[in-house]
Tab-separated table of N, CA and C in Angstrom:
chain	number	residue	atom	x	y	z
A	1	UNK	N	6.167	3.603	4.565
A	1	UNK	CA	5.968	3.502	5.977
A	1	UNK	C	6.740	4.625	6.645
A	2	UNK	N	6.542	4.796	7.968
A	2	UNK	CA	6.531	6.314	8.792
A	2	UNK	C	6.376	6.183	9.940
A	3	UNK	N	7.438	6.402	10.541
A	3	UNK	CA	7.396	6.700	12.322
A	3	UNK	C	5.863	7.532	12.345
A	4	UNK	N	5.543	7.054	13.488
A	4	UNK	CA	3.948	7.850	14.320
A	4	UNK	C	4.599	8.726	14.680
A	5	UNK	N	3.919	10.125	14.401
A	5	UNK	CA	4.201	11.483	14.815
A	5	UNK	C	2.940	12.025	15.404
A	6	UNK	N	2.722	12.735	16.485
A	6	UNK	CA	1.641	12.997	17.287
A	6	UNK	C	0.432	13.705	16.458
A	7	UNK	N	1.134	14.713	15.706
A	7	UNK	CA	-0.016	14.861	14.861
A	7	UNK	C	-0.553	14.569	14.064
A	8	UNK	N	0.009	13.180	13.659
A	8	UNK	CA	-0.902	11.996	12.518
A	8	UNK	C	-1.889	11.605	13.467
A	9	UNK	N	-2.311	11.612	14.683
A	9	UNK	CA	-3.273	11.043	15.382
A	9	UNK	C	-4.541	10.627	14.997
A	10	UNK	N	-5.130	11.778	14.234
A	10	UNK	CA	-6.617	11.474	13.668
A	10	UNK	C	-6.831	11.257	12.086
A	11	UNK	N	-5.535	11.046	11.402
A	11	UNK	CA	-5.402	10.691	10.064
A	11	UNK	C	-4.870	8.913	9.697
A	12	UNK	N	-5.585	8.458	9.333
A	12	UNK	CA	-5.436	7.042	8.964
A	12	UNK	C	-4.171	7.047	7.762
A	13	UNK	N	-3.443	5.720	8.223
A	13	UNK	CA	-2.236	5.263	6.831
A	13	UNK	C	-2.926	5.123	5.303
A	14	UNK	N	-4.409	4.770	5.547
A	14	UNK	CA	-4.964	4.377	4.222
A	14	UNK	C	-5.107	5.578	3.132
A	15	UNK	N	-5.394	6.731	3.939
A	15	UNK	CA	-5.815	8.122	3.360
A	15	UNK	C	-4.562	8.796	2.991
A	16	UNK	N	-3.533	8.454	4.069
A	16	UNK	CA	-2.553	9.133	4.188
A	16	UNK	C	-1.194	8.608	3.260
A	17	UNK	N	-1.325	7.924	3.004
A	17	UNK	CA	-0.241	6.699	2.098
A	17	UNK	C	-0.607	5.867	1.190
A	18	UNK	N	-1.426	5.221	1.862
A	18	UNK	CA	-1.590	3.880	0.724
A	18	UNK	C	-2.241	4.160	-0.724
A	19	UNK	N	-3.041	5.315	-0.278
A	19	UNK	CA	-3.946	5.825	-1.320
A	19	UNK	C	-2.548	6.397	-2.859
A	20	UNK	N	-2.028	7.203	-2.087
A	20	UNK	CA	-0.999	7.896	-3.205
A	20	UNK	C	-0.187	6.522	-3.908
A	21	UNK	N	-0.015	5.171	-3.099
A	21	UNK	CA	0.479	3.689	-4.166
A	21	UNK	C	-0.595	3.705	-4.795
A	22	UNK	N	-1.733	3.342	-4.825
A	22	UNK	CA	-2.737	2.327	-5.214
A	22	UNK	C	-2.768	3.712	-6.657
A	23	UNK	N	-2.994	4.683	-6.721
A	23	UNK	CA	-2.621	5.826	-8.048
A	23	UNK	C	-1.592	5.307	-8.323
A	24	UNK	N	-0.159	5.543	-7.846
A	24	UNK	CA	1.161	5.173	-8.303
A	24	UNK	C	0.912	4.096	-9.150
A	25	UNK	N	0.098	2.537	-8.991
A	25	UNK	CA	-0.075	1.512	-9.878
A	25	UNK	C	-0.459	1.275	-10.604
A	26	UNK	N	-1.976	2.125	-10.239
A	26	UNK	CA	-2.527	2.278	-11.346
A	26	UNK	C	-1.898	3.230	-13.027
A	27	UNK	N	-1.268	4.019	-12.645
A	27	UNK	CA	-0.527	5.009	-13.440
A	27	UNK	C	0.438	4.438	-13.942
A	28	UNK	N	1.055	3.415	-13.735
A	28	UNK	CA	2.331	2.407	-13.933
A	28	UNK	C	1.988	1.651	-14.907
A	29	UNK	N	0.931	0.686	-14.510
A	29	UNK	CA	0.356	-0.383	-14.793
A	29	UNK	C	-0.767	-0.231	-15.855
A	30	UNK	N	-1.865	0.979	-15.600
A	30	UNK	CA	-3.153	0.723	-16.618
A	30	UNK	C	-4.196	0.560	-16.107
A	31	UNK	N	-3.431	-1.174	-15.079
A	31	UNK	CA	-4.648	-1.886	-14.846
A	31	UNK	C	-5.624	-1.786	-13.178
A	32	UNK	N	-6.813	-1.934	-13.538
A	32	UNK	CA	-8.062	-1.627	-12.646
A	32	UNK	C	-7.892	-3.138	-11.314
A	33	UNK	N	-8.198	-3.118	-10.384
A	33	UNK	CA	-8.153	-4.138	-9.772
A	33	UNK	C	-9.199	-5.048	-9.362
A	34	UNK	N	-9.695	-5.462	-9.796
A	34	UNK	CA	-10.378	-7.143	-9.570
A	34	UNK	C	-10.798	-7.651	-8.125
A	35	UNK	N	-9.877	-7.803	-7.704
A	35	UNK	CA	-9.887	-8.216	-6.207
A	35	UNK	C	-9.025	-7.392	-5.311
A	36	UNK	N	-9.364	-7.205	-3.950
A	36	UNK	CA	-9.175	-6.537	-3.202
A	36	UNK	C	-8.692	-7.259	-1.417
A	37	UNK	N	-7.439	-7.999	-1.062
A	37	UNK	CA	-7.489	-9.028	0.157
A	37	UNK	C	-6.536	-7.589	1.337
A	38	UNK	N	-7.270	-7.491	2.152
A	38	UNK	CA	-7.015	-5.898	3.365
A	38	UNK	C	-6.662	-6.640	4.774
A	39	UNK	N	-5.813	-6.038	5.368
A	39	UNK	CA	-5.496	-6.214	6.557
A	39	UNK	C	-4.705	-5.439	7.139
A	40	UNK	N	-4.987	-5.231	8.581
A	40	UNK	CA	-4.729	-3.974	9.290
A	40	UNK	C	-4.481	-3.912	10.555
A	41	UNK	N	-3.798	-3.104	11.350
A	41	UNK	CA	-3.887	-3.158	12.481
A	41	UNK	C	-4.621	-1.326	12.947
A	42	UNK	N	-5.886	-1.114	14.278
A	42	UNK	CA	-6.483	-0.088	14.096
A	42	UNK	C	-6.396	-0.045	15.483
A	43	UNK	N	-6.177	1.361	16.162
A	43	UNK	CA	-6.444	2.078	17.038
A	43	UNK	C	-7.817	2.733	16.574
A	44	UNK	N	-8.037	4.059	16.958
A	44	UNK	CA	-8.584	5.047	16.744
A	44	UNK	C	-8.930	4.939	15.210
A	45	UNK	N	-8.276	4.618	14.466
A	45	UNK	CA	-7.772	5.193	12.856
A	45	UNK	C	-6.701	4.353	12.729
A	46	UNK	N	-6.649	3.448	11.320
A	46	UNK	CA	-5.829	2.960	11.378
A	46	UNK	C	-4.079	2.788	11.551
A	47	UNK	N	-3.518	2.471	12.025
A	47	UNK	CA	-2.051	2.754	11.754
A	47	UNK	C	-0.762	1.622	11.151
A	48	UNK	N	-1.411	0.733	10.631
A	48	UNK	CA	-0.731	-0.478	9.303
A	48	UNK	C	-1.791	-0.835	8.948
A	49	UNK	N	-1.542	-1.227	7.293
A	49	UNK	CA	-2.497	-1.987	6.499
A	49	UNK	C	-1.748	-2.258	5.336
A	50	UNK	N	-1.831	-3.331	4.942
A	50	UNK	CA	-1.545	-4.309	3.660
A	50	UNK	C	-2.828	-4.725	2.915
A	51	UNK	N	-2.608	-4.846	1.699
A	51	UNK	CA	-3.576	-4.962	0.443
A	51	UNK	C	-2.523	-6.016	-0.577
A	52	UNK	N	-3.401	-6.718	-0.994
A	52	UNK	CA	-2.744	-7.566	-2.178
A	52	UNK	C	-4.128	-7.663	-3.151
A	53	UNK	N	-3.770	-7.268	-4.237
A	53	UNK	CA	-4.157	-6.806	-4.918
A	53	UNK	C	-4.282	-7.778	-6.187
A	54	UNK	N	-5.269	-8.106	-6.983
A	54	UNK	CA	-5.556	-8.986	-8.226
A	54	UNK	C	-6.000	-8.050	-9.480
A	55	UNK	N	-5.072	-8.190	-10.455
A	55	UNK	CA	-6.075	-7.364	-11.585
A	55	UNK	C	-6.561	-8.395	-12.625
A	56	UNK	N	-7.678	-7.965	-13.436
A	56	UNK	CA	-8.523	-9.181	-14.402
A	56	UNK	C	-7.492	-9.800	-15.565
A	57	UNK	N	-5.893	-9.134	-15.734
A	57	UNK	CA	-4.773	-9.980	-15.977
A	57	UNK	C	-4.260	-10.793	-15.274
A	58	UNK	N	-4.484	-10.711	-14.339
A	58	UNK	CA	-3.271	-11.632	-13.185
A	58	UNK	C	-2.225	-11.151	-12.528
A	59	UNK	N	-2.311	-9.565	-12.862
A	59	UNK	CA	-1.038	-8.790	-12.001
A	59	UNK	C	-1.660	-8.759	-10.654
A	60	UNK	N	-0.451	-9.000	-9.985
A	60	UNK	CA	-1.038	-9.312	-8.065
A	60	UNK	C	0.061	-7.912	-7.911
A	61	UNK	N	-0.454	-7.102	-7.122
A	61	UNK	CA	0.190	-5.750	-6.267
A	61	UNK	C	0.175	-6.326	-4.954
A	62	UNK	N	1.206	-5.813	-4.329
A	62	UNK	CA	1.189	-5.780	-2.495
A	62	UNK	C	1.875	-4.434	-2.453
A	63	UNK	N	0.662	-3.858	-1.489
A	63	UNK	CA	1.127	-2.918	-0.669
A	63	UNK	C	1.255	-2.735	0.873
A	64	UNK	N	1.773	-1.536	1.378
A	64	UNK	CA	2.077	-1.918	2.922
A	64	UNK	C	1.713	-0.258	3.402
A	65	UNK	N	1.432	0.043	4.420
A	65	UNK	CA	1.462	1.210	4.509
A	65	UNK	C	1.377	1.428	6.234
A	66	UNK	N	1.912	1.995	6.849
A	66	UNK	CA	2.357	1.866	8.157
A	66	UNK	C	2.792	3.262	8.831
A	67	UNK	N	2.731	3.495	10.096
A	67	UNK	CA	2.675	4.385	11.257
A	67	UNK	C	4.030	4.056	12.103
A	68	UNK	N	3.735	2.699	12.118
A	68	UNK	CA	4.697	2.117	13.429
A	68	UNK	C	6.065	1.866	12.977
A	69	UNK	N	6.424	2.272	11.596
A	69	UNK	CA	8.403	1.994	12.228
A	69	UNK	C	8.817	2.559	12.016
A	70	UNK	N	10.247	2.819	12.879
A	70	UNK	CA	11.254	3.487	12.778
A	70	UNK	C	11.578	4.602	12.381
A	71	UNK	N	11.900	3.838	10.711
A	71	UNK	CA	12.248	5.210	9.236
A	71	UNK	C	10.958	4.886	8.195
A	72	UNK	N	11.164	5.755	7.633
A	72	UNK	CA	10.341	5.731	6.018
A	72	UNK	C	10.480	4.939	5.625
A	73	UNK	N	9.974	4.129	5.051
A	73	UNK	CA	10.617	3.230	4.234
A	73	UNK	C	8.826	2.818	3.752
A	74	UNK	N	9.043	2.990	2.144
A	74	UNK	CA	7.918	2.255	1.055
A	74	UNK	C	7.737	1.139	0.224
A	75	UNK	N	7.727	0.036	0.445
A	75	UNK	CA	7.865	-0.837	-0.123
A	75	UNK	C	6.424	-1.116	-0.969
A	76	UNK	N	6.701	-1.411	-2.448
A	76	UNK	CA	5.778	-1.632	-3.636
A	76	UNK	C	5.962	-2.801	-4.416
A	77	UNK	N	5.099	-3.829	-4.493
A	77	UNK	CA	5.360	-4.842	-5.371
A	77	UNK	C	4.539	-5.052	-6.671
A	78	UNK	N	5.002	-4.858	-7.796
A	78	UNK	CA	4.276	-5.586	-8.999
A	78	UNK	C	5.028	-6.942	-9.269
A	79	UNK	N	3.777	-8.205	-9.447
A	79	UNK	CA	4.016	-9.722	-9.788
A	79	UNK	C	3.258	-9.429	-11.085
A	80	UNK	N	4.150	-9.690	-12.455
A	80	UNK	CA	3.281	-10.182	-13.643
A	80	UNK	C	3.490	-11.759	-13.701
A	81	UNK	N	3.119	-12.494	-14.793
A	81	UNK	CA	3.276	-13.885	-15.308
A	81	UNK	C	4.894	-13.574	-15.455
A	82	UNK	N	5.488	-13.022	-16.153
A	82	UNK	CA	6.799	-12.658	-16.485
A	82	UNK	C	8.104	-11.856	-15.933
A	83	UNK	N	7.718	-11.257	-15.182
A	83	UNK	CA	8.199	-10.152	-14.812
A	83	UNK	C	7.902	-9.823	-13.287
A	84	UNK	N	8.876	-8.734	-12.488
A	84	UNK	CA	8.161	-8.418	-11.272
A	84	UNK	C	8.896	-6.873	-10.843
A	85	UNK	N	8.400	-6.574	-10.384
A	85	UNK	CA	8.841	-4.703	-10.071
A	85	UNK	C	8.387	-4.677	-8.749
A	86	UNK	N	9.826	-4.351	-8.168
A	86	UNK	CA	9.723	-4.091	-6.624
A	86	UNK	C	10.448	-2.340	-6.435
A	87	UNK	N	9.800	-1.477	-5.994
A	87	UNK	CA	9.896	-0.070	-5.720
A	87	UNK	C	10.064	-0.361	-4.034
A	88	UNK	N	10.819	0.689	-3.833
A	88	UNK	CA	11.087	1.342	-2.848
A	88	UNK	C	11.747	2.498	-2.208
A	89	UNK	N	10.687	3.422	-1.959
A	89	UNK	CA	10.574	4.847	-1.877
A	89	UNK	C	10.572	5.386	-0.567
């Protein structure tokens, strides 16, 4: 996530961020995703959106990807049956 800067105006968080996690997990992980649950908040182009994510194992991802705060801040979740990996970049 990322303070709004004037010239992000006509570039969406999805293109602009979320996209470079959803690689990051896949590259981590292996695994392809199954299901797909989206939500967003949109001006013009979006500027937050969250994804939780199902793969045909049962690994659930949440991602976040955002315009509106403050500082940077990336927060990444992998949920296995066993295990869980929380990144933040």
């Amino acid at each position: 996530m990322a303070p709004f800067h004037e010239q992000m105006r006509n570039i969406d968080v999805v293109h602009d961020l979320m996209i470079h996690d959803l690689y990051l997990v896949h590259a981590l992980s292996g695994k392809h995703f199954e299901e797909l649950h989206t939500f967003g908040i949109t001006d013009e182009n979006p500027s937050h959106a969250s994804v939780i994510a199902r793969s045909k194992e049962g690994m659930i991802v949440e991602l976040t990807a955002s315009f509106v705060q403050r500082k940077k801040y990336a927060p990444l979740s992998f949920l296995q049956k066993m295990r869980t990996f929380q990144l933040t970049y």
